[in-house]
mmCIF file with all atom_site columns, C-alpha atoms in Angstrom:
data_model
loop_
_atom_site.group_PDB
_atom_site.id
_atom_site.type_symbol
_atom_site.label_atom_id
_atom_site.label_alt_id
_atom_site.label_comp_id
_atom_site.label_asym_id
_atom_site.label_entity_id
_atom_site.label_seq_id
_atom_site.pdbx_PDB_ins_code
_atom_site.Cartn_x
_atom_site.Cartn_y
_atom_site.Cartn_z
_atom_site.occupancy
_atom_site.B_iso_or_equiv
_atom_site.pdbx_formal_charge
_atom_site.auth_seq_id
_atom_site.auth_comp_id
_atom_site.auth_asym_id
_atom_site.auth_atom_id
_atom_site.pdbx_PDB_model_num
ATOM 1   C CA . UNK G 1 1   ? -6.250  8.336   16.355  1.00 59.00 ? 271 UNK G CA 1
ATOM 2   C CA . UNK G 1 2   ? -5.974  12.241  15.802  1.00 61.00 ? 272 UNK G CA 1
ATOM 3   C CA . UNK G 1 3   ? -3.672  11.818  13.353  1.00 73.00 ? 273 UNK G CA 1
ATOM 4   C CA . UNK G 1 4   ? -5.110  8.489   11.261  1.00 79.00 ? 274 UNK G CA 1
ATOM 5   C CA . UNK G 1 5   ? -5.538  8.855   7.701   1.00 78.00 ? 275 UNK G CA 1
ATOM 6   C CA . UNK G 1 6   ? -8.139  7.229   6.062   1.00 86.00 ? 276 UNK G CA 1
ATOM 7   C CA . UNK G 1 7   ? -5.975  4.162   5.213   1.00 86.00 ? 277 UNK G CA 1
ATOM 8   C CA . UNK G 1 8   ? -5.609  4.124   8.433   1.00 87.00 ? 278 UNK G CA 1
ATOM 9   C CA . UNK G 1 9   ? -9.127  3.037   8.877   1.00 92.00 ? 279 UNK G CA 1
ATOM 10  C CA . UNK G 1 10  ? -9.590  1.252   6.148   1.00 93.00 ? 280 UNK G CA 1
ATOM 11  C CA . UNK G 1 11  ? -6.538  -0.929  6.764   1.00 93.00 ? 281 UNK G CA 1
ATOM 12  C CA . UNK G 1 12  ? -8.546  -1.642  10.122  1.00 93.00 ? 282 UNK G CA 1
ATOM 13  C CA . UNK G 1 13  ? -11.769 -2.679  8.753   1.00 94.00 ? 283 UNK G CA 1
ATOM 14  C CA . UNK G 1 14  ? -9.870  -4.865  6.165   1.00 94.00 ? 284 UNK G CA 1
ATOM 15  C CA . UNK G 1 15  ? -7.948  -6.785  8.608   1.00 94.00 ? 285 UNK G CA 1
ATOM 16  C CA . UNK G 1 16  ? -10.477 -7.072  10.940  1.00 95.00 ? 286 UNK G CA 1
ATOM 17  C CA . UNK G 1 17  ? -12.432 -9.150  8.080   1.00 94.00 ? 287 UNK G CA 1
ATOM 18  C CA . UNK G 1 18  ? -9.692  -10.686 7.231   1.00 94.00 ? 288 UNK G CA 1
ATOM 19  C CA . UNK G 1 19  ? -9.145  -12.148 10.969  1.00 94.00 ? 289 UNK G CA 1
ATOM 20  C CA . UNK G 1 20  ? -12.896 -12.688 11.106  1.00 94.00 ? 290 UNK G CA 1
ATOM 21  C CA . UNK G 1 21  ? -12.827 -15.014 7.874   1.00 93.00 ? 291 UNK G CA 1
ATOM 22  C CA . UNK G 1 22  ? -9.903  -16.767 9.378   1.00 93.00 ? 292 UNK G CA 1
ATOM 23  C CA . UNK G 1 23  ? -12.121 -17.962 12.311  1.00 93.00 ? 293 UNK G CA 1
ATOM 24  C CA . UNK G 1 24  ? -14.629 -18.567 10.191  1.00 92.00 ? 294 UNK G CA 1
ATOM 25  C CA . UNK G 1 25  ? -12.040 -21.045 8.376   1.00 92.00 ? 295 UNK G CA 1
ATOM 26  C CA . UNK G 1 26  ? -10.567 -22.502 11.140  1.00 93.00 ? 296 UNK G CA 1
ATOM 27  C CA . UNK G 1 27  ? -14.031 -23.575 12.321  1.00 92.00 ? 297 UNK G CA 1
ATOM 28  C CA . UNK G 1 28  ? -14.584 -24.900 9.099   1.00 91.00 ? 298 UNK G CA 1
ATOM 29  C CA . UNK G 1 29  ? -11.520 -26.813 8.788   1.00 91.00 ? 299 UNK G CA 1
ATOM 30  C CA . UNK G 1 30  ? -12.449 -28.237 12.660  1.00 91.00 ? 300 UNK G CA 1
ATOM 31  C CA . UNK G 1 31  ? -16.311 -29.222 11.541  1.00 89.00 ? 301 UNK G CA 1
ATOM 32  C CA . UNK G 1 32  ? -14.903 -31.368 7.951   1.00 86.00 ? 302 UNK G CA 1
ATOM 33  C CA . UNK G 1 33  ? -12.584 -33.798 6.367   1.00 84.00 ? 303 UNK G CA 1
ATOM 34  C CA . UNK G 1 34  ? -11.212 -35.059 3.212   1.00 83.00 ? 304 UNK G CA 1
ATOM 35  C CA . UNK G 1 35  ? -11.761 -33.089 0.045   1.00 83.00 ? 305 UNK G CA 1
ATOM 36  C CA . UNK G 1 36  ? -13.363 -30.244 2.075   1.00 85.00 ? 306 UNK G CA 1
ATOM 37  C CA . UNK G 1 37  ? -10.939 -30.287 4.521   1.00 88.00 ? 307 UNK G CA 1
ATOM 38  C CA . UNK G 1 38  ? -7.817  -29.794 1.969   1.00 87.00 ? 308 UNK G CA 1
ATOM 39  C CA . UNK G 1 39  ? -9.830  -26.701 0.339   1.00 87.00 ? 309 UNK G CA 1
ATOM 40  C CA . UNK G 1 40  ? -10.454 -24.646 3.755   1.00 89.00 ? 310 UNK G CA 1
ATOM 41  C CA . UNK G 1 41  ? -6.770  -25.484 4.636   1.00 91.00 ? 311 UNK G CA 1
ATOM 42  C CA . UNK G 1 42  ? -5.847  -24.086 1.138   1.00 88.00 ? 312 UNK G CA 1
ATOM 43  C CA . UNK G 1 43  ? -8.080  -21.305 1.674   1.00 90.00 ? 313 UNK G CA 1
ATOM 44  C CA . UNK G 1 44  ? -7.102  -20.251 5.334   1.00 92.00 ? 314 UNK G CA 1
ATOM 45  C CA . UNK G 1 45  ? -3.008  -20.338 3.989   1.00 92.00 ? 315 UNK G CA 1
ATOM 46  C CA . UNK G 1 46  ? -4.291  -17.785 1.702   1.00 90.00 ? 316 UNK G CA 1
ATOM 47  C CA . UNK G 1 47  ? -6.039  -15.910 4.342   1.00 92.00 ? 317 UNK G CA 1
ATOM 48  C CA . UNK G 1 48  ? -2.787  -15.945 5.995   1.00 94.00 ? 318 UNK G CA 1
ATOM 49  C CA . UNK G 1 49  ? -0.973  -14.911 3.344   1.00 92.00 ? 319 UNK G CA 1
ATOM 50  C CA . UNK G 1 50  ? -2.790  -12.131 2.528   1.00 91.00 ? 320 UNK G CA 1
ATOM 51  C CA . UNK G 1 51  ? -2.834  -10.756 5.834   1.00 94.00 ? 321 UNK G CA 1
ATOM 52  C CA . UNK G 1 52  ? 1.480   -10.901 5.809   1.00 94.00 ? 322 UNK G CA 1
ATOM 53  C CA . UNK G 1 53  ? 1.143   -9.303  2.203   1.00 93.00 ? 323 UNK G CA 1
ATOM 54  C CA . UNK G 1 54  ? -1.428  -6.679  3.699   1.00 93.00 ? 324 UNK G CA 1
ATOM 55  C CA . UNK G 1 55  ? 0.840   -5.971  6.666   1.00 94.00 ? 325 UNK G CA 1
ATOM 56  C CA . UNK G 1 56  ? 4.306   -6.054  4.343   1.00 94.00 ? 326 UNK G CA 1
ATOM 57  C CA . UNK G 1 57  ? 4.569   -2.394  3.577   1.00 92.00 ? 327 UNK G CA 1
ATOM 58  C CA . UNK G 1 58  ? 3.907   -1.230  6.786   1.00 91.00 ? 328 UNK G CA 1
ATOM 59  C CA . UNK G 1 59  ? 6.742   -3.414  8.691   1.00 92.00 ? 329 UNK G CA 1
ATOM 60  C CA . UNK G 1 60  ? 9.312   -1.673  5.824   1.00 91.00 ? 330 UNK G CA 1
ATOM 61  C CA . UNK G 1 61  ? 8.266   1.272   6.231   1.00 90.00 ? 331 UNK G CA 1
ATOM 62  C CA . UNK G 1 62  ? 8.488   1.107   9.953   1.00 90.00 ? 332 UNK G CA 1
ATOM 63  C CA . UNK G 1 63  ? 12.182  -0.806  9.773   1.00 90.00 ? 333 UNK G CA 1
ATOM 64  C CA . UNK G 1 64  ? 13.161  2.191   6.916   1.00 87.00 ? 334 UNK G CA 1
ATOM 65  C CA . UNK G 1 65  ? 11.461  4.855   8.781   1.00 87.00 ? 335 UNK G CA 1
ATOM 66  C CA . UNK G 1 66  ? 9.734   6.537   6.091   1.00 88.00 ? 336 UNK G CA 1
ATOM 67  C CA . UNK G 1 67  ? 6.067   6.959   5.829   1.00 88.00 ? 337 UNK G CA 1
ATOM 68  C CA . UNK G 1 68  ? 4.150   5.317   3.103   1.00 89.00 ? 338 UNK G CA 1
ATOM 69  C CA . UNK G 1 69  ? 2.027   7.946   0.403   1.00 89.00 ? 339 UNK G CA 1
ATOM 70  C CA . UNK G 1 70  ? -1.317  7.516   1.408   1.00 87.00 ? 340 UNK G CA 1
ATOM 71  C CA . UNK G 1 71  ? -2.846  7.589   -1.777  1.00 88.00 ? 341 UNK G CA 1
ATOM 72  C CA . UNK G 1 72  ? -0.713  4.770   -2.705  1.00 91.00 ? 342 UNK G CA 1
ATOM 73  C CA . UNK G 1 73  ? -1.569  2.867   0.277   1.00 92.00 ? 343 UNK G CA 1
ATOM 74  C CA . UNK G 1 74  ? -5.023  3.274   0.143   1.00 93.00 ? 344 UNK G CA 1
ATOM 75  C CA . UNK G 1 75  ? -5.211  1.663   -3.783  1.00 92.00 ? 345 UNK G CA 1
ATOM 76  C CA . UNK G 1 76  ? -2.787  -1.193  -2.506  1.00 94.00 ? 346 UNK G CA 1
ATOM 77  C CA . UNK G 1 77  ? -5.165  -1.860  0.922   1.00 95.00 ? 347 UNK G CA 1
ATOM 78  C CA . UNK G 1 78  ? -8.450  -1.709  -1.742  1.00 94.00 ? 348 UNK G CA 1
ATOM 79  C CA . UNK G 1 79  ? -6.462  -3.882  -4.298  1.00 94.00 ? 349 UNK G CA 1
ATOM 80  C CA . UNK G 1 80  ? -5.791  -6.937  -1.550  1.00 93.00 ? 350 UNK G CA 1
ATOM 81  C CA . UNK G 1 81  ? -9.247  -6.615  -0.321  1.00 94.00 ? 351 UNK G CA 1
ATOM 82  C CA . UNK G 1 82  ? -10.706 -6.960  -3.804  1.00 94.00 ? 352 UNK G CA 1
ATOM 83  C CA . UNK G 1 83  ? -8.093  -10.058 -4.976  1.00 92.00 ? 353 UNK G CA 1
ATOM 84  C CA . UNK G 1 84  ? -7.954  -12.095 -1.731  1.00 89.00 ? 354 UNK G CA 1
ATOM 85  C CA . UNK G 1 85  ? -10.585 -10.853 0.495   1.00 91.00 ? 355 UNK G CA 1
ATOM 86  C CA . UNK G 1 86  ? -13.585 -10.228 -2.006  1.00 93.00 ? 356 UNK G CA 1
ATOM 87  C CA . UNK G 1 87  ? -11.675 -12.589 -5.032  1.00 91.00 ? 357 UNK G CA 1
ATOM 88  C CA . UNK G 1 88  ? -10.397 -15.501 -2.870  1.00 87.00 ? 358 UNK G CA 1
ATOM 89  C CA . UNK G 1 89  ? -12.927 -16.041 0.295   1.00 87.00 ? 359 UNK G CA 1
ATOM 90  C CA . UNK G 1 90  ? -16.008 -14.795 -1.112  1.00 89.00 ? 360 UNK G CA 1
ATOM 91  C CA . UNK G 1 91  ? -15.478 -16.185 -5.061  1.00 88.00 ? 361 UNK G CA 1
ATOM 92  C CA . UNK G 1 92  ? -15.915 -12.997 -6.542  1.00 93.00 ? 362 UNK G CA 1
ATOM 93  C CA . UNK G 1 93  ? -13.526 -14.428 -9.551  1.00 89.00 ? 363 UNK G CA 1
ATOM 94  C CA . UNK G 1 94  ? -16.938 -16.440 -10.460 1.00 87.00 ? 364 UNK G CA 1
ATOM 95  C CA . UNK G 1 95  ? -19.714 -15.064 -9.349  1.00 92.00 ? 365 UNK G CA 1
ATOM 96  C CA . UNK G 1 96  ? -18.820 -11.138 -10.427 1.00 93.00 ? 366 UNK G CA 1
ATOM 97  C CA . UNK G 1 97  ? -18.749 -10.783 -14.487 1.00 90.00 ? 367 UNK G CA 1
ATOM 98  C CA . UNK G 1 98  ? -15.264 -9.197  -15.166 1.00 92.00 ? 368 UNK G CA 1
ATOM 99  C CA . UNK G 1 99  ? -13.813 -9.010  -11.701 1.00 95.00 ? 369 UNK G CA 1
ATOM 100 C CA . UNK G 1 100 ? -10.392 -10.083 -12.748 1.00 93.00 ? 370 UNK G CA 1
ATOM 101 C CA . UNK G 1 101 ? -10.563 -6.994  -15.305 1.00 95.00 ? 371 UNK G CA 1
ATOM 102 C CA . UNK G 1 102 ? -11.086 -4.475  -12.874 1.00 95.00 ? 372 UNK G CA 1
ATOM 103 C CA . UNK G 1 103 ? -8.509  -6.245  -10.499 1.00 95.00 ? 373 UNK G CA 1
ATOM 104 C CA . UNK G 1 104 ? -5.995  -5.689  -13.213 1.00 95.00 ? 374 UNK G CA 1
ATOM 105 C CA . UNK G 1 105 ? -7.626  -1.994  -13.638 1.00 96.00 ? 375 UNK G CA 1
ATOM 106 C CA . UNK G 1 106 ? -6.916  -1.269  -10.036 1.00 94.00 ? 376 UNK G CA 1
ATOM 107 C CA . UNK G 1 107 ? -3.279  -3.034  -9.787  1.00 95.00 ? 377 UNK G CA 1
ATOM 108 C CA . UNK G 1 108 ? -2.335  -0.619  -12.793 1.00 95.00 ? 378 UNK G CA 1
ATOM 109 C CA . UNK G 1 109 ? -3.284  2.081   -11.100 1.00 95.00 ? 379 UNK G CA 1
ATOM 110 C CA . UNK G 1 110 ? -1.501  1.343   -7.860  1.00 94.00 ? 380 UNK G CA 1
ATOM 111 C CA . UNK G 1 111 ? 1.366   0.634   -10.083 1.00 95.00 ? 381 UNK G CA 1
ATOM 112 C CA . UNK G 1 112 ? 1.334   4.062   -11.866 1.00 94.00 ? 382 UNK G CA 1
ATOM 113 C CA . UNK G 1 113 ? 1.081   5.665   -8.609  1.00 93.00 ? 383 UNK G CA 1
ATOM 114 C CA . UNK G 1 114 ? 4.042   3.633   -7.695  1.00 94.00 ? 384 UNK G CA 1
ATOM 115 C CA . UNK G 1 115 ? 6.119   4.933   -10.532 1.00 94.00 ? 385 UNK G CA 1
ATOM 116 C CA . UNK G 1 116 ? 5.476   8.792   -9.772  1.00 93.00 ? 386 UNK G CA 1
ATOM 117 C CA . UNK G 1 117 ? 6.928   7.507   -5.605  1.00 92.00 ? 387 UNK G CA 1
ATOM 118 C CA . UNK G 1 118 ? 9.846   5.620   -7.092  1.00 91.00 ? 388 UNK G CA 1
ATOM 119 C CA . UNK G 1 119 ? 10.628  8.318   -9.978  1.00 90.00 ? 389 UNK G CA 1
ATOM 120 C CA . UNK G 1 120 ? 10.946  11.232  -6.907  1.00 87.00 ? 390 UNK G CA 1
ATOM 121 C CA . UNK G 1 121 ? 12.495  8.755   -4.712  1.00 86.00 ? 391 UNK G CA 1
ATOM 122 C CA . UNK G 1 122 ? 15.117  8.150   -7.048  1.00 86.00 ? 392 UNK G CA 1
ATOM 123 C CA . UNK G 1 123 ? 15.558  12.188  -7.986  1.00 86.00 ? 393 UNK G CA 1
ATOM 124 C CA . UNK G 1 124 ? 16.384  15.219  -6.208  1.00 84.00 ? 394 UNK G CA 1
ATOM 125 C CA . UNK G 1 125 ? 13.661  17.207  -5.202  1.00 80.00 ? 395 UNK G CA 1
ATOM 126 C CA . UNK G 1 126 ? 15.139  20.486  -7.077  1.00 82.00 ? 396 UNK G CA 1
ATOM 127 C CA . UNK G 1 127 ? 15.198  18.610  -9.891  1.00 86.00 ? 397 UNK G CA 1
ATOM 128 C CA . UNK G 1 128 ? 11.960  16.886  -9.680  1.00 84.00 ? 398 UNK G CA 1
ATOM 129 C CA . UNK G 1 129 ? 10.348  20.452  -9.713  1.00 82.00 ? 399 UNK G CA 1
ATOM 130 C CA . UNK G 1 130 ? 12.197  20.839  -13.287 1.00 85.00 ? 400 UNK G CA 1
ATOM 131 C CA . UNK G 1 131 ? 10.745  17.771  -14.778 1.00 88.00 ? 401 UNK G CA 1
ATOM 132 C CA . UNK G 1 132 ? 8.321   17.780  -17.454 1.00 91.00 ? 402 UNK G CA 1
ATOM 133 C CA . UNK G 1 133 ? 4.780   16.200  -16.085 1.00 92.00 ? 403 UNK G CA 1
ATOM 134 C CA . UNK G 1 134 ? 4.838   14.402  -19.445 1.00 94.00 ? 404 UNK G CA 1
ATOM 135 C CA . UNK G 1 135 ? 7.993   12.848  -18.842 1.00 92.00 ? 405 UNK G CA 1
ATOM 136 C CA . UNK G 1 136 ? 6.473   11.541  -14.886 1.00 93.00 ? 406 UNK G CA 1
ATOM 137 C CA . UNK G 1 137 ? 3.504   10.701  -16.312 1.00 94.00 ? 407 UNK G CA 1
ATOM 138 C CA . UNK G 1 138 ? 5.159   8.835   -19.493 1.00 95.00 ? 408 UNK G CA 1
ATOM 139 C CA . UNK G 1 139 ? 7.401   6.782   -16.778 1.00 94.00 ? 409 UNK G CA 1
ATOM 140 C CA . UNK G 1 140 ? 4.344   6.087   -14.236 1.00 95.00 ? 410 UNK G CA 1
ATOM 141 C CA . UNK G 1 141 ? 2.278   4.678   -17.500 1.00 96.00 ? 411 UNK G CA 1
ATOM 142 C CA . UNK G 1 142 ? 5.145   2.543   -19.040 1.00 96.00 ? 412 UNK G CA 1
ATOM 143 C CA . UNK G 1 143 ? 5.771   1.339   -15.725 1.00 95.00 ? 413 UNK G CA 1
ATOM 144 C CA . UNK G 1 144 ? 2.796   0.078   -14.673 1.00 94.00 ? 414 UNK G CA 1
ATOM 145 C CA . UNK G 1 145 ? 2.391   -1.440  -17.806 1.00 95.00 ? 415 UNK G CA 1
ATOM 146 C CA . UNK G 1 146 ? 5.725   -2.936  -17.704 1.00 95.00 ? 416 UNK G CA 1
ATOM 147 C CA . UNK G 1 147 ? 4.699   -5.160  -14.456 1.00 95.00 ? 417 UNK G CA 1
ATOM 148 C CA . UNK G 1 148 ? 1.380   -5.700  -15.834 1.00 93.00 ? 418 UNK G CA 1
ATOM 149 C CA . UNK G 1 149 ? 3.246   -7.634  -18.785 1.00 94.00 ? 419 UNK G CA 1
ATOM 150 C CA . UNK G 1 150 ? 5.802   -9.085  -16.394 1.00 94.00 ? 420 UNK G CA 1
ATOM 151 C CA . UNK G 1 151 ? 2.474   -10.363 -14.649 1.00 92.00 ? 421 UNK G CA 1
ATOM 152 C CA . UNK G 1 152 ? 1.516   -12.243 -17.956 1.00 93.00 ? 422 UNK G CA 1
ATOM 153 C CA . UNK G 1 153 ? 4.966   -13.682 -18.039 1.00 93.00 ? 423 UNK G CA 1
ATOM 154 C CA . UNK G 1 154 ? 4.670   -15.419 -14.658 1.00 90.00 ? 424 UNK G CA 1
ATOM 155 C CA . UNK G 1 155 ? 0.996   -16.459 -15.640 1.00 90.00 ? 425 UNK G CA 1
ATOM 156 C CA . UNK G 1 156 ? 2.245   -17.965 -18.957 1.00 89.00 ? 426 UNK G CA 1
ATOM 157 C CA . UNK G 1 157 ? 5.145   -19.666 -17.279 1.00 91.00 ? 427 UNK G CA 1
ATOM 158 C CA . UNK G 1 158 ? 3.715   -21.125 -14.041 1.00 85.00 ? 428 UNK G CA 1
ATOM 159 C CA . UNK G 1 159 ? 0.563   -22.534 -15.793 1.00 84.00 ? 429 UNK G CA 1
ATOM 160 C CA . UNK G 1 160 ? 2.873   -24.564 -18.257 1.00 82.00 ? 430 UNK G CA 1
ATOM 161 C CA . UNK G 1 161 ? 5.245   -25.654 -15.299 1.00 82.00 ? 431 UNK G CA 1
ATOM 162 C CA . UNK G 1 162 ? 2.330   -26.197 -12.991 1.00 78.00 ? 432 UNK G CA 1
ATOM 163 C CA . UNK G 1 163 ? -0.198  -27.251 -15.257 1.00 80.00 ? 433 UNK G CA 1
ATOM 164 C CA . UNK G 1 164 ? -2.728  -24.523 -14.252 1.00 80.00 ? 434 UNK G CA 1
ATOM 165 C CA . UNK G 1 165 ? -5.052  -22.141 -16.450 1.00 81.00 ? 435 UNK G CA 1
ATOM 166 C CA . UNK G 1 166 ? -4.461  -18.801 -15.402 1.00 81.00 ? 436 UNK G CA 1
ATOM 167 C CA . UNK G 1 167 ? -4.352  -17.581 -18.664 1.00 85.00 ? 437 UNK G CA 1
ATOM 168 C CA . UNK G 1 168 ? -7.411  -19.016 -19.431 1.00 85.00 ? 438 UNK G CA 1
ATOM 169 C CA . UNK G 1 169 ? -6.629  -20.829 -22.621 1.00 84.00 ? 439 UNK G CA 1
ATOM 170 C CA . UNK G 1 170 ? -8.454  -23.831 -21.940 1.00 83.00 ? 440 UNK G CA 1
ATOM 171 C CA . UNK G 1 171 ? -12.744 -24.011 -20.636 1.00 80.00 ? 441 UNK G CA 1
ATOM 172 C CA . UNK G 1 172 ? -12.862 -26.985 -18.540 1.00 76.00 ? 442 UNK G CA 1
ATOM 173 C CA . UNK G 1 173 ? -11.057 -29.667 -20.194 1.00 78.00 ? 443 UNK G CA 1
ATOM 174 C CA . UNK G 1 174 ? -11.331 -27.995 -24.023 1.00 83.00 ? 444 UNK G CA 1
ATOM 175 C CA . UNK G 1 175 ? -8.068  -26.420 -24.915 1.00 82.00 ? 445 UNK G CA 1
ATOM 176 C CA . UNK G 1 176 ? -8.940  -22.796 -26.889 1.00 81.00 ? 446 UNK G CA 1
ATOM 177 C CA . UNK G 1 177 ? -7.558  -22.066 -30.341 1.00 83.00 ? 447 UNK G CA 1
ATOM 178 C CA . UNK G 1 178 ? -6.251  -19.123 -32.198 1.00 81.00 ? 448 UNK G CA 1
ATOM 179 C CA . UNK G 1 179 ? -8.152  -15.495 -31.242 1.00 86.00 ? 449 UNK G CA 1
ATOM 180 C CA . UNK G 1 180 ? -10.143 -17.295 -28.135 1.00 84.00 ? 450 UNK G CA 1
ATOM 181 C CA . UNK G 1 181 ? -6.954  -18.462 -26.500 1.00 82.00 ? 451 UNK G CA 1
ATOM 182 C CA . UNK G 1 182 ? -5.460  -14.908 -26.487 1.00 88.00 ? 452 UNK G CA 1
ATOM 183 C CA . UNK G 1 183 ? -8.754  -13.217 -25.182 1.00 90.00 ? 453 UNK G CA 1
ATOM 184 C CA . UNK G 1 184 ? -7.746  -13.696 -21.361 1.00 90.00 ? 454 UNK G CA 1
ATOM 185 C CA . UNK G 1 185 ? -4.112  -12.762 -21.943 1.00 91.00 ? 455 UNK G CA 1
ATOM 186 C CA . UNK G 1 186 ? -5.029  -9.418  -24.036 1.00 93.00 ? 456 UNK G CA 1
ATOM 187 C CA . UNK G 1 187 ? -8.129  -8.500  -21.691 1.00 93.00 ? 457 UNK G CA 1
ATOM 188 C CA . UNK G 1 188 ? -5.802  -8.354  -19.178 1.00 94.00 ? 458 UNK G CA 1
ATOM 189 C CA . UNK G 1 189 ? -2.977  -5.981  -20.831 1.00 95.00 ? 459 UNK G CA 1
ATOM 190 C CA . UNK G 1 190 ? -5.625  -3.920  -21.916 1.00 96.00 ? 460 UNK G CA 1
ATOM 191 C CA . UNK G 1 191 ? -7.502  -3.096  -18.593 1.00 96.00 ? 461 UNK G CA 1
ATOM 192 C CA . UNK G 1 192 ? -3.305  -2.533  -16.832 1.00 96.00 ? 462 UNK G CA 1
ATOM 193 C CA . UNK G 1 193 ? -3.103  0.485   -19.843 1.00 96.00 ? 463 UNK G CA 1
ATOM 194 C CA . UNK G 1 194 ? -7.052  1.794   -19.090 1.00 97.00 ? 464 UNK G CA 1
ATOM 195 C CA . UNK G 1 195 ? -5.663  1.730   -15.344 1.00 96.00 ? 465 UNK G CA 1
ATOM 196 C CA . UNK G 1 196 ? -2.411  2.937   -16.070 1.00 96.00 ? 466 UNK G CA 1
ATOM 197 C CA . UNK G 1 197 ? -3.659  5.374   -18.797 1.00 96.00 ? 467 UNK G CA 1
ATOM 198 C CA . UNK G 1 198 ? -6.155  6.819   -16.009 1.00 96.00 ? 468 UNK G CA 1
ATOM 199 C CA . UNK G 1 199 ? -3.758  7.616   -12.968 1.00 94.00 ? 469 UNK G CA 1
ATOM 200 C CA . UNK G 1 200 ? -1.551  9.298   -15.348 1.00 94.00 ? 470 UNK G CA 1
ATOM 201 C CA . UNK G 1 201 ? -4.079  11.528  -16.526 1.00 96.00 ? 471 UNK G CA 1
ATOM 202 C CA . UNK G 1 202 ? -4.857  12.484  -13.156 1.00 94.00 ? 472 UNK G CA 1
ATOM 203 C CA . UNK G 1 203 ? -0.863  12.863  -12.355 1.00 93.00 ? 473 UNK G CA 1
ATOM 204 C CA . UNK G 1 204 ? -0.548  14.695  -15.597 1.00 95.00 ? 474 UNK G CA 1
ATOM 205 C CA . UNK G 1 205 ? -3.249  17.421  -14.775 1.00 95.00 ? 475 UNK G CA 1
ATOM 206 C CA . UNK G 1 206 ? -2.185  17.420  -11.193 1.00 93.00 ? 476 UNK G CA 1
ATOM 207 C CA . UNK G 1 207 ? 1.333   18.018  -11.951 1.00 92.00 ? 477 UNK G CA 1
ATOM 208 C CA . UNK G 1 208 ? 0.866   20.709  -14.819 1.00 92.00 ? 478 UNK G CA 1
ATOM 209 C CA . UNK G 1 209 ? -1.446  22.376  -12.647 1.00 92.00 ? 479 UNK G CA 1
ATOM 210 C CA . UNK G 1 210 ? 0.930   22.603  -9.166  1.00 90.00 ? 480 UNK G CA 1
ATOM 211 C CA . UNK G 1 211 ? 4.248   21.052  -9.429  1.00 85.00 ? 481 UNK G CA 1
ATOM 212 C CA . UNK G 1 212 ? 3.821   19.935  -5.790  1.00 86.00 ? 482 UNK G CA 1
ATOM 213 C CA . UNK G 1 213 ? 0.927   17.708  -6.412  1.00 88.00 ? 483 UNK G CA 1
ATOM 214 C CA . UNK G 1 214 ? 3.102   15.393  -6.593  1.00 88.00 ? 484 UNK G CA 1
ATOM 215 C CA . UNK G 1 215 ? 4.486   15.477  -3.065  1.00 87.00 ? 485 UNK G CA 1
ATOM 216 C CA . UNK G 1 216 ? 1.010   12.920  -2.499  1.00 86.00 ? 486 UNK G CA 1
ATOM 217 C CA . UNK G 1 217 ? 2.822   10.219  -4.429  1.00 86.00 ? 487 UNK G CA 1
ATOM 218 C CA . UNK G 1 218 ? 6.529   11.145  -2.281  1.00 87.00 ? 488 UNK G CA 1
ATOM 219 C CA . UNK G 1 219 ? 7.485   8.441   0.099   1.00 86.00 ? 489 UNK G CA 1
ATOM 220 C CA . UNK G 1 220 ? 9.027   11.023  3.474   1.00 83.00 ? 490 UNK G CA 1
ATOM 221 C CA . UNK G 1 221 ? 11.698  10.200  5.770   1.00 81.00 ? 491 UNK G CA 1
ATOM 222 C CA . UNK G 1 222 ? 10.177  10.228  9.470   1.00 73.00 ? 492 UNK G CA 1
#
């Protein structure tokens, strides 16, 4: 405990919800049938999904003994806990105006942060002291970007194999046209550059300020 960080704890309290809704679930699933059966067994395989997901980083980084940046941890723990916790159990994707935006806000972030880790992963630490923080921070923003497009592309392809409405391009049974179809889709791209555009601002004025700022983003060998 001496030595917890504070994704520590928050990776506790997050999981123990998560367990707690999964109860909650199974109960439900117990007590109904039909209709409202299938949705709570939907619902708890995405419970249990997102507990493997939330779990996933730390089982690699324990089989590749390194130790996970915290700061990156933390924005991953509070991204799952917004999108399945938050999003999925407690319909937040309905109930909270522009949830979904600040989902994709978040995920950009995490994904900036995750370009500065893989950048000095990838380069020698000498080096790395050498680089210009424009040149991180330009990588860290086109990267998360990058995924947040690659994102769109599995939206746009699963809802035409699938059938689905990710994208939102259709309100109930009314299929959009033109400018309203593409509102969804470019609300989207736009909040991963805002998030993007904001870590790298902070990387940008941490780096230029003390090179080894970045050592908070560094994955370490244990």
């Amino acid at each position: 405990m001496k030595n917890w960080h504070f994704s520590d704890y928050l990776l506790v309290f997050v999981l123990a919800s998560m367990i707690i809704s999964l109860g909650l679930t199974v109960k439900a699933i117990l007590a109904t049938s039909g209709a409202a059966r299938e949705q709570e067994l939907f619902l708890l395989l995405e419970i249990i999904l997102g507990i493997v997901i939330l779990l996933l980083p730390r089982g690699v980084a324990w089989l590749g003994h390194f130790e996970l940046p915290a700061i990156l941890y933390t924005l991953f723990i509070v991204f799952i806990y917004g999108a399945v916790y938050l999003g999925t159990i407690y319909h937040f994707y309905s109930l909270v105006p522009l949830w979904d935006k600040l989902l994709h806000v978040g995920s950009a972030m995490l994904l900036g942060c995750l370009g500065y880790a893989l950048f000095g992963l990838f380069t020698p630490k000498k080096q790395l002291r050498q680089l210009s923080p424009f040149m991180l921070s330009l990588f860290a923003f086109t990267f998360g970007l990058a995924l947040g497009v690659f994102w769109e592309f599995y939206e746009f392809t699963f809802d035409g194999l699938l059938g689905l409405n990710m994208q939102r391009f259709m309100v109930g049974n009314t299929l959009l046209h033109g400018r309203a179809a593409l509102m969804d889709t470019m609300g989207d791209l736009f909040a991963d550059a805002l998030g993007a555009l904001i870590i790298v601002i902070i990387g940008y004025c941490g780096i230029k300020r003390n090179p080894r700022w970045l050592d908070k983003f560094l994955f370490r060998k244990k």
